């Protein structure tokens, strides 16, 4: 069942505020652990968690703006504003990742292996706590994203997952540094950088697809095609076009029907097709149906 914009926004705000407070506490804990245990990997991980706070606020703004009703200046609604929020989030992720990678390179380049200090045990504890918390936040946010159909929330969920992956890298680097390879601790920052850049690219690509009227996947269009042809009175499907508009979909359909039917009956066929598509495919915001007449052959 398709949720109304106000319900979607309410769910998004609840999830987002949970993410904000969770990330604030986690970032503070990881930063303290990184400083006390002398772990550059954990400090980088803390910066990543702190960036989640700003990204979540970006999501909240995007959801708020995209849920506004259509007006005279935006007769088709504001759904694409959520895509813009996703683009900003992708940029924020990229900047964060590059900053962490640059910091790691500097530490490796400016110090000899013998001068690098092995991190303390507290950094290991912080890495484990971070992995558990961020993975839980990923699944919590992902569930809400699927429920609301929000691309910005889904992007934020992947931001949590990238943080969990970076914490796994931190755990490996910190453990390796404690075992006698201290260079592994700053080296992990480079791995974290790559993880974050990959997530940034995925978020950016998804947002661009939604902004550029990309068609629905082929399997969805095939399901729509079969649904249309099942409707009584539809003789042929002449055209089916779909385009993504933010998180929603517009559908244009041309069907063929008996040209001798009264206008009211032809309209009824088109209405059934329209209602079926919008009922069976909740992401469809509007379906436009045009009826082409088929001339019946004359009989002697």
JSON list of N, CA and C in Angstrom, two decimals, residues 191-235:
[
{"chain": "A", "resi": 191, "resn": "UNK", "atom": "N", "xyz": [42.16, 2.53, 2.78]},
{"chain": "A", "resi": 191, "resn": "UNK", "atom": "CA", "xyz": [41.11, 1.56, 2.46]},
{"chain": "A", "resi": 191, "resn": "UNK", "atom": "C", "xyz": [39.73, 2.16, 2.75]},
{"chain": "A", "resi": 192, "resn": "UNK", "atom": "N", "xyz": [39.63, 2.84, 3.88]},
{"chain": "A", "resi": 192, "resn": "UNK", "atom": "CA", "xyz": [38.37, 3.50, 4.25]},
{"chain": "A", "resi": 192, "resn": "UNK", "atom": "C", "xyz": [37.99, 4.53, 3.18]},
{"chain": "A", "resi": 193, "resn": "UNK", "atom": "N", "xyz": [39.00, 5.26, 2.69]},
{"chain": "A", "resi": 193, "resn": "UNK", "atom": "CA", "xyz": [38.76, 6.25, 1.64]},
{"chain": "A", "resi": 193, "resn": "UNK", "atom": "C", "xyz": [38.12, 5.60, 0.41]},
{"chain": "A", "resi": 194, "resn": "UNK", "atom": "N", "xyz": [38.63, 4.45, -0.01]},
{"chain": "A", "resi": 194, "resn": "UNK", "atom": "CA", "xyz": [38.09, 3.76, -1.18]},
{"chain": "A", "resi": 194, "resn": "UNK", "atom": "C", "xyz": [36.66, 3.29, -0.95]},
{"chain": "A", "resi": 195, "resn": "UNK", "atom": "N", "xyz": [36.38, 2.77, 0.25]},
{"chain": "A", "resi": 195, "resn": "UNK", "atom": "CA", "xyz": [35.02, 2.35, 0.58]},
{"chain": "A", "resi": 195, "resn": "UNK", "atom": "C", "xyz": [34.04, 3.52, 0.44]},
{"chain": "A", "resi": 196, "resn": "UNK", "atom": "N", "xyz": [34.43, 4.65, 1.01]},
{"chain": "A", "resi": 196, "resn": "UNK", "atom": "CA", "xyz": [33.54, 5.81, 1.01]},
{"chain": "A", "resi": 196, "resn": "UNK", "atom": "C", "xyz": [33.33, 6.33, -0.41]},
{"chain": "A", "resi": 197, "resn": "UNK", "atom": "N", "xyz": [34.40, 6.37, -1.21]},
{"chain": "A", "resi": 197, "resn": "UNK", "atom": "CA", "xyz": [34.27, 6.86, -2.59]},
{"chain": "A", "resi": 197, "resn": "UNK", "atom": "C", "xyz": [33.37, 5.94, -3.41]},
{"chain": "A", "resi": 198, "resn": "UNK", "atom": "N", "xyz": [33.44, 4.63, -3.17]},
{"chain": "A", "resi": 198, "resn": "UNK", "atom": "CA", "xyz": [32.57, 3.70, -3.89]},
{"chain": "A", "resi": 198, "resn": "UNK", "atom": "C", "xyz": [31.10, 3.96, -3.56]},
{"chain": "A", "resi": 199, "resn": "UNK", "atom": "N", "xyz": [30.79, 4.14, -2.28]},
{"chain": "A", "resi": 199, "resn": "UNK", "atom": "CA", "xyz": [29.41, 4.43, -1.88]},
{"chain": "A", "resi": 199, "resn": "UNK", "atom": "C", "xyz": [28.96, 5.77, -2.47]},
{"chain": "A", "resi": 200, "resn": "UNK", "atom": "N", "xyz": [29.86, 6.75, -2.48]},
{"chain": "A", "resi": 200, "resn": "UNK", "atom": "CA", "xyz": [29.54, 8.06, -3.04]},
{"chain": "A", "resi": 200, "resn": "UNK", "atom": "C", "xyz": [29.16, 7.94, -4.51]},
{"chain": "A", "resi": 201, "resn": "UNK", "atom": "N", "xyz": [29.90, 7.14, -5.25]},
{"chain": "A", "resi": 201, "resn": "UNK", "atom": "CA", "xyz": [29.60, 6.93, -6.67]},
{"chain": "A", "resi": 201, "resn": "UNK", "atom": "C", "xyz": [28.25, 6.27, -6.86]},
{"chain": "A", "resi": 202, "resn": "UNK", "atom": "N", "xyz": [27.94, 5.26, -6.05]},
{"chain": "A", "resi": 202, "resn": "UNK", "atom": "CA", "xyz": [26.65, 4.56, -6.17]},
{"chain": "A", "resi": 202, "resn": "UNK", "atom": "C", "xyz": [25.48, 5.49, -5.88]},
{"chain": "A", "resi": 203, "resn": "UNK", "atom": "N", "xyz": [25.60, 6.31, -4.85]},
{"chain": "A", "resi": 203, "resn": "UNK", "atom": "CA", "xyz": [24.54, 7.26, -4.50]},
{"chain": "A", "resi": 203, "resn": "UNK", "atom": "C", "xyz": [24.37, 8.28, -5.63]},
{"chain": "A", "resi": 204, "resn": "UNK", "atom": "N", "xyz": [25.49, 8.78, -6.15]},
{"chain": "A", "resi": 204, "resn": "UNK", "atom": "CA", "xyz": [25.44, 9.76, -7.24]},
{"chain": "A", "resi": 204, "resn": "UNK", "atom": "C", "xyz": [24.77, 9.17, -8.48]},
{"chain": "A", "resi": 205, "resn": "UNK", "atom": "N", "xyz": [25.13, 7.95, -8.85]},
{"chain": "A", "resi": 205, "resn": "UNK", "atom": "CA", "xyz": [24.56, 7.32, -10.05]},
{"chain": "A", "resi": 205, "resn": "UNK", "atom": "C", "xyz": [23.05, 7.12, -9.92]},
{"chain": "A", "resi": 206, "resn": "UNK", "atom": "N", "xyz": [22.60, 6.67, -8.74]},
{"chain": "A", "resi": 206, "resn": "UNK", "atom": "CA", "xyz": [21.17, 6.47, -8.52]},
{"chain": "A", "resi": 206, "resn": "UNK", "atom": "C", "xyz": [20.41, 7.78, -8.62]},
{"chain": "A", "resi": 207, "resn": "UNK", "atom": "N", "xyz": [20.95, 8.84, -8.02]},
{"chain": "A", "resi": 207, "resn": "UNK", "atom": "CA", "xyz": [20.28, 10.15, -8.06]},
{"chain": "A", "resi": 207, "resn": "UNK", "atom": "C", "xyz": [20.20, 10.69, -9.49]},
{"chain": "A", "resi": 208, "resn": "UNK", "atom": "N", "xyz": [21.27, 10.52, -10.26]},
{"chain": "A", "resi": 208, "resn": "UNK", "atom": "CA", "xyz": [21.28, 10.99, -11.65]},
{"chain": "A", "resi": 208, "resn": "UNK", "atom": "C", "xyz": [20.24, 10.23, -12.48]},
{"chain": "A", "resi": 209, "resn": "UNK", "atom": "N", "xyz": [20.13, 8.92, -12.26]},
{"chain": "A", "resi": 209, "resn": "UNK", "atom": "CA", "xyz": [19.14, 8.12, -12.98]},
{"chain": "A", "resi": 209, "resn": "UNK", "atom": "C", "xyz": [17.72, 8.63, -12.71]},
{"chain": "A", "resi": 210, "resn": "UNK", "atom": "N", "xyz": [17.45, 9.02, -11.48]},
{"chain": "A", "resi": 210, "resn": "UNK", "atom": "CA", "xyz": [16.11, 9.50, -11.12]},
{"chain": "A", "resi": 210, "resn": "UNK", "atom": "C", "xyz": [15.85, 10.91, -11.62]},
{"chain": "A", "resi": 211, "resn": "UNK", "atom": "N", "xyz": [16.90, 11.66, -11.87]},
{"chain": "A", "resi": 211, "resn": "UNK", "atom": "CA", "xyz": [16.75, 13.03, -12.36]},
{"chain": "A", "resi": 211, "resn": "UNK", "atom": "C", "xyz": [16.63, 13.10, -13.88]},
{"chain": "A", "resi": 212, "resn": "UNK", "atom": "N", "xyz": [17.05, 12.07, -14.58]},
{"chain": "A", "resi": 212, "resn": "UNK", "atom": "CA", "xyz": [17.14, 12.13, -16.04]},
{"chain": "A", "resi": 212, "resn": "UNK", "atom": "C", "xyz": [16.07, 11.30, -16.74]},
{"chain": "A", "resi": 213, "resn": "UNK", "atom": "N", "xyz": [14.94, 11.08, -16.06]},
{"chain": "A", "resi": 213, "resn": "UNK", "atom": "CA", "xyz": [13.80, 10.38, -16.67]},
{"chain": "A", "resi": 213, "resn": "UNK", "atom": "C", "xyz": [14.15, 9.00, -17.19]},
{"chain": "A", "resi": 214, "resn": "UNK", "atom": "N", "xyz": [14.96, 8.28, -16.45]},
{"chain": "A", "resi": 214, "resn": "UNK", "atom": "CA", "xyz": [15.30, 6.92, -16.87]},
{"chain": "A", "resi": 214, "resn": "UNK", "atom": "C", "xyz": [14.08, 6.02, -16.79]},
{"chain": "A", "resi": 215, "resn": "UNK", "atom": "N", "xyz": [13.98, 5.08, -17.73]},
{"chain": "A", "resi": 215, "resn": "UNK", "atom": "CA", "xyz": [12.85, 4.16, -17.74]},
{"chain": "A", "resi": 215, "resn": "UNK", "atom": "C", "xyz": [12.94, 3.18, -16.58]},
{"chain": "A", "resi": 216, "resn": "UNK", "atom": "N", "xyz": [11.80, 2.58, -16.25]},
{"chain": "A", "resi": 216, "resn": "UNK", "atom": "CA", "xyz": [11.78, 1.52, -15.25]},
{"chain": "A", "resi": 216, "resn": "UNK", "atom": "C", "xyz": [12.53, 0.31, -15.79]},
{"chain": "A", "resi": 217, "resn": "UNK", "atom": "N", "xyz": [13.00, -0.58, -14.92]},
{"chain": "A", "resi": 217, "resn": "UNK", "atom": "CA", "xyz": [13.65, -1.81, -15.38]},
{"chain": "A", "resi": 217, "resn": "UNK", "atom": "C", "xyz": [12.73, -2.59, -16.31]},
{"chain": "A", "resi": 218, "resn": "UNK", "atom": "N", "xyz": [13.34, -3.37, -17.21]},
{"chain": "A", "resi": 218, "resn": "UNK", "atom": "CA", "xyz": [12.59, -4.09, -18.24]},
{"chain": "A", "resi": 218, "resn": "UNK", "atom": "C", "xyz": [11.55, -5.05, -17.64]},
{"chain": "A", "resi": 219, "resn": "UNK", "atom": "N", "xyz": [11.89, -5.67, -16.49]},
{"chain": "A", "resi": 219, "resn": "UNK", "atom": "CA", "xyz": [10.95, -6.64, -15.92]},
{"chain": "A", "resi": 219, "resn": "UNK", "atom": "C", "xyz": [9.69, -5.95, -15.39]},
{"chain": "A", "resi": 220, "resn": "UNK", "atom": "N", "xyz": [9.83, -4.72, -14.90]},
{"chain": "A", "resi": 220, "resn": "UNK", "atom": "CA", "xyz": [8.65, -3.98, -14.43]},
{"chain": "A", "resi": 220, "resn": "UNK", "atom": "C", "xyz": [7.77, -3.59, -15.61]},
{"chain": "A", "resi": 221, "resn": "UNK", "atom": "N", "xyz": [8.39, -3.12, -16.70]},
{"chain": "A", "resi": 221, "resn": "UNK", "atom": "CA", "xyz": [7.61, -2.77, -17.88]},
{"chain": "A", "resi": 221, "resn": "UNK", "atom": "C", "xyz": [6.90, -3.99, -18.45]},
{"chain": "A", "resi": 222, "resn": "UNK", "atom": "N", "xyz": [7.54, -5.16, -18.38]},
{"chain": "A", "resi": 222, "resn": "UNK", "atom": "CA", "xyz": [6.89, -6.37, -18.87]},
{"chain": "A", "resi": 222, "resn": "UNK", "atom": "C", "xyz": [5.68, -6.73, -18.01]},
{"chain": "A", "resi": 223, "resn": "UNK", "atom": "N", "xyz": [5.80, -6.56, -16.68]},
{"chain": "A", "resi": 223, "resn": "UNK", "atom": "CA", "xyz": [4.66, -6.80, -15.80]},
{"chain": "A", "resi": 223, "resn": "UNK", "atom": "C", "xyz": [3.51, -5.84, -16.11]},
{"chain": "A", "resi": 224, "resn": "UNK", "atom": "N", "xyz": [3.86, -4.58, -16.38]},
{"chain": "A", "resi": 224, "resn": "UNK", "atom": "CA", "xyz": [2.83, -3.61, -16.76]},
{"chain": "A", "resi": 224, "resn": "UNK", "atom": "C", "xyz": [2.17, -4.01, -18.06]},
{"chain": "A", "resi": 225, "resn": "UNK", "atom": "N", "xyz": [2.95, -4.45, -19.02]},
{"chain": "A", "resi": 225, "resn": "UNK", "atom": "CA", "xyz": [2.44, -4.85, -20.32]},
{"chain": "A", "resi": 225, "resn": "UNK", "atom": "C", "xyz": [1.41, -5.98, -20.17]},
{"chain": "A", "resi": 226, "resn": "UNK", "atom": "N", "xyz": [1.74, -6.99, -19.37]},
{"chain": "A", "resi": 226, "resn": "UNK", "atom": "CA", "xyz": [0.84, -8.11, -19.16]},
{"chain": "A", "resi": 226, "resn": "UNK", "atom": "C", "xyz": [-0.44, -7.67, -18.45]},
{"chain": "A", "resi": 227, "resn": "UNK", "atom": "N", "xyz": [-0.31, -6.76, -17.48]},
{"chain": "A", "resi": 227, "resn": "UNK", "atom": "CA", "xyz": [-1.48, -6.26, -16.76]},
{"chain": "A", "resi": 227, "resn": "UNK", "atom": "C", "xyz": [-2.43, -5.52, -17.70]},
{"chain": "A", "resi": 228, "resn": "UNK", "atom": "N", "xyz": [-1.86, -4.74, -18.61]},
{"chain": "A", "resi": 228, "resn": "UNK", "atom": "CA", "xyz": [-2.68, -3.97, -19.54]},
{"chain": "A", "resi": 228, "resn": "UNK", "atom": "C", "xyz": [-3.43, -4.90, -20.50]},
{"chain": "A", "resi": 229, "resn": "UNK", "atom": "N", "xyz": [-2.71, -5.89, -21.04]},
{"chain": "A", "resi": 229, "resn": "UNK", "atom": "CA", "xyz": [-3.32, -6.80, -22.02]},
{"chain": "A", "resi": 229, "resn": "UNK", "atom": "C", "xyz": [-4.38, -7.70, -21.40]},
{"chain": "A", "resi": 230, "resn": "UNK", "atom": "N", "xyz": [-4.38, -7.85, -20.09]},
{"chain": "A", "resi": 230, "resn": "UNK", "atom": "CA", "xyz": [-5.40, -8.66, -19.42]},
{"chain": "A", "resi": 230, "resn": "UNK", "atom": "C", "xyz": [-6.74, -7.94, -19.32]},
{"chain": "A", "resi": 231, "resn": "UNK", "atom": "N", "xyz": [-6.77, -6.65, -19.52]},
{"chain": "A", "resi": 231, "resn": "UNK", "atom": "CA", "xyz": [-8.00, -5.88, -19.33]},
{"chain": "A", "resi": 231, "resn": "UNK", "atom": "C", "xyz": [-8.97, -6.12, -20.48]},
{"chain": "A", "resi": 232, "resn": "UNK", "atom": "N", "xyz": [-10.22, -6.33, -20.15]},
{"chain": "A", "resi": 232, "resn": "UNK", "atom": "CA", "xyz": [-11.26, -6.57, -21.15]},
{"chain": "A", "resi": 232, "resn": "UNK", "atom": "C", "xyz": [-11.38, -5.37, -22.09]},
{"chain": "A", "resi": 233, "resn": "UNK", "atom": "N", "xyz": [-11.45, -5.64, -23.38]},
{"chain": "A", "resi": 233, "resn": "UNK", "atom": "CA", "xyz": [-11.60, -4.58, -24.36]},
{"chain": "A", "resi": 233, "resn": "UNK", "atom": "C", "xyz": [-10.31, -4.11, -24.98]},
{"chain": "A", "resi": 234, "resn": "UNK", "atom": "N", "xyz": [-9.16, -4.46, -24.38]},
{"chain": "A", "resi": 234, "resn": "UNK", "atom": "CA", "xyz": [-7.86, -4.07, -24.93]},
{"chain": "A", "resi": 234, "resn": "UNK", "atom": "C", "xyz": [-7.48, -5.07, -26.02]},
{"chain": "A", "resi": 235, "resn": "UNK", "atom": "N", "xyz": [-7.49, -4.61, -27.26]},
{"chain": "A", "resi": 235, "resn": "UNK", "atom": "CA", "xyz": [-7.16, -5.47, -28.39]},
{"chain": "A", "resi": 235, "resn": "UNK", "atom": "C", "xyz": [-5.66, -5.58, -28.64]}
]
